[in-house]
Amino acid sequence: MKLPILIPAALLAASLGFVTNASAQLKSSQAKNLIRRVAGSNLPSNAVQIKQIADRDSGSAEATAQIETAFRFQRDESGHWEVRDVRVAPDAWEDMSAIVAGSVSVPADDCDDGEPTKGQDAGKLGPKRARCLLANALSIGLPSDAIRIREISPLDLPLSTRPSATVVGTVQVDFRFERQNKGAWQISAFRTGNRDWARLDTVIALMDSSKREKAKMEMEALANALQNFRSKRGFYVASDKHPVLVDFLTPNFIADVVRLDPWHRPYQYQGERDRFTLSSDGPDKTPNTGDDIIFKRP
């Protein structure tokens, strides 16, 4: 099953329990607050601008919003630029590979037209190329005012072998709102460009499923590193603090530092000389609940 496209703002769309106070009509301030905090995101107030609101009936409304956020771009193995991450809070990014799955693919070369092909600027990420790549990912036909690039900053990442850049841009997104039994509003669906409406609850459930698999892979990598540590030292790391575990394992036993789970919460570690438990709080971000992800040895 393909995951519908989810752009910043709808990574960006409110966890389904986030609602505003009851109101007969959806107000601009209500729509803005819901969009800012969708799916656990936390966008600055000035990052969301409501362009228009239209009532569909007594229990639903639609709003068009202009959302500004940052994207991380990186060159792939073929040398073409691609969108890798999107910023959903001042200190939180989401992986775009799970967000943009199912979008219509356009040959990477099609976004290289008009960019320098010779000299020191050859292959650099310019505004035209960045705009084309984002528009392709979000199914926005160009030319269009629905997507704009504000600035591009090259990134010099330690140990990175591929060029990277941060792109700040604005994207236009349509949101559909529904009133609940008690009269409070919440976001029910969204769309970008010429795509169909996507139900938020379905998208969030699919994303959480993808994140669960990622968490399992990361914990398995940590567990394998711990096994290698025990093979060398004769025991596991004895600690109840995950940062202590990471300090012991890097860089000799694991190359990539894994501190936060896919929901941006710290992994938990309980270790003794002969056993250990790794855990994630899961989608609800609350320990000791039914959606926790747990990895034990032996």
CSV table of N, CA and C in Angstrom, one decimal, residues 18 69 85 104 126-127 150 182 188 199 217 228 231 236 253:
chain,number,residue,atom,x,y,z
A,18,PHE,N,-5.8,16.9,18.8
A,18,PHE,CA,-5.6,18.3,19.0
A,18,PHE,C,-6.7,19.1,18.4
A,69,THR,N,8.8,26.5,5.7
A,69,THR,CA,9.6,25.6,6.5
A,69,THR,C,10.9,25.3,5.8
A,85,ASP,N,14.9,15.5,4.0
A,85,ASP,CA,14.2,15.8,5.3
A,85,ASP,C,13.5,17.1,5.3
A,104,VAL,N,4.4,11.1,-8.0
A,104,VAL,CA,4.7,10.8,-9.4
A,104,VAL,C,6.2,11.1,-9.6
A,126,GLY,N,20.6,25.1,-7.2
A,126,GLY,CA,20.2,26.5,-7.4
A,126,GLY,C,18.7,26.6,-7.1
A,127,PRO,N,18.1,27.8,-7.0
A,127,PRO,CA,16.7,28.0,-6.7
A,127,PRO,C,15.8,27.3,-7.7
A,150,ARG,N,12.9,30.6,-0.8
A,150,ARG,CA,13.4,31.8,-0.2
A,150,ARG,C,14.9,31.9,0.0
A,182,LYS,N,-18.6,17.7,20.2
A,182,LYS,CA,-18.7,18.8,21.2
A,182,LYS,C,-18.5,20.1,20.5
A,188,SER,N,-9.2,17.0,9.1
A,188,SER,CA,-9.5,15.6,8.7
A,188,SER,C,-8.8,15.2,7.4
A,199,ARG,N,-6.8,11.4,3.8
A,199,ARG,CA,-7.3,11.4,5.1
A,199,ARG,C,-6.1,11.4,6.1
A,217,MET,N,14.7,-1.6,13.5
A,217,MET,CA,16.0,-1.7,12.8
A,217,MET,C,17.0,-1.0,13.6
A,228,ASN,N,28.6,-7.3,20.1
A,228,ASN,CA,30.0,-7.2,19.7
A,228,ASN,C,30.8,-6.7,20.9
A,231,SER,N,31.4,-9.5,23.2
A,231,SER,CA,32.3,-10.5,22.7
A,231,SER,C,33.8,-10.0,23.0
A,236,TYR,N,27.9,-7.0,28.9
A,236,TYR,CA,27.2,-5.9,28.3
A,236,TYR,C,27.4,-4.6,29.1
A,253,PHE,N,32.1,0.3,18.1
A,253,PHE,CA,31.1,-0.8,17.9
A,253,PHE,C,29.9,-0.4,17.1
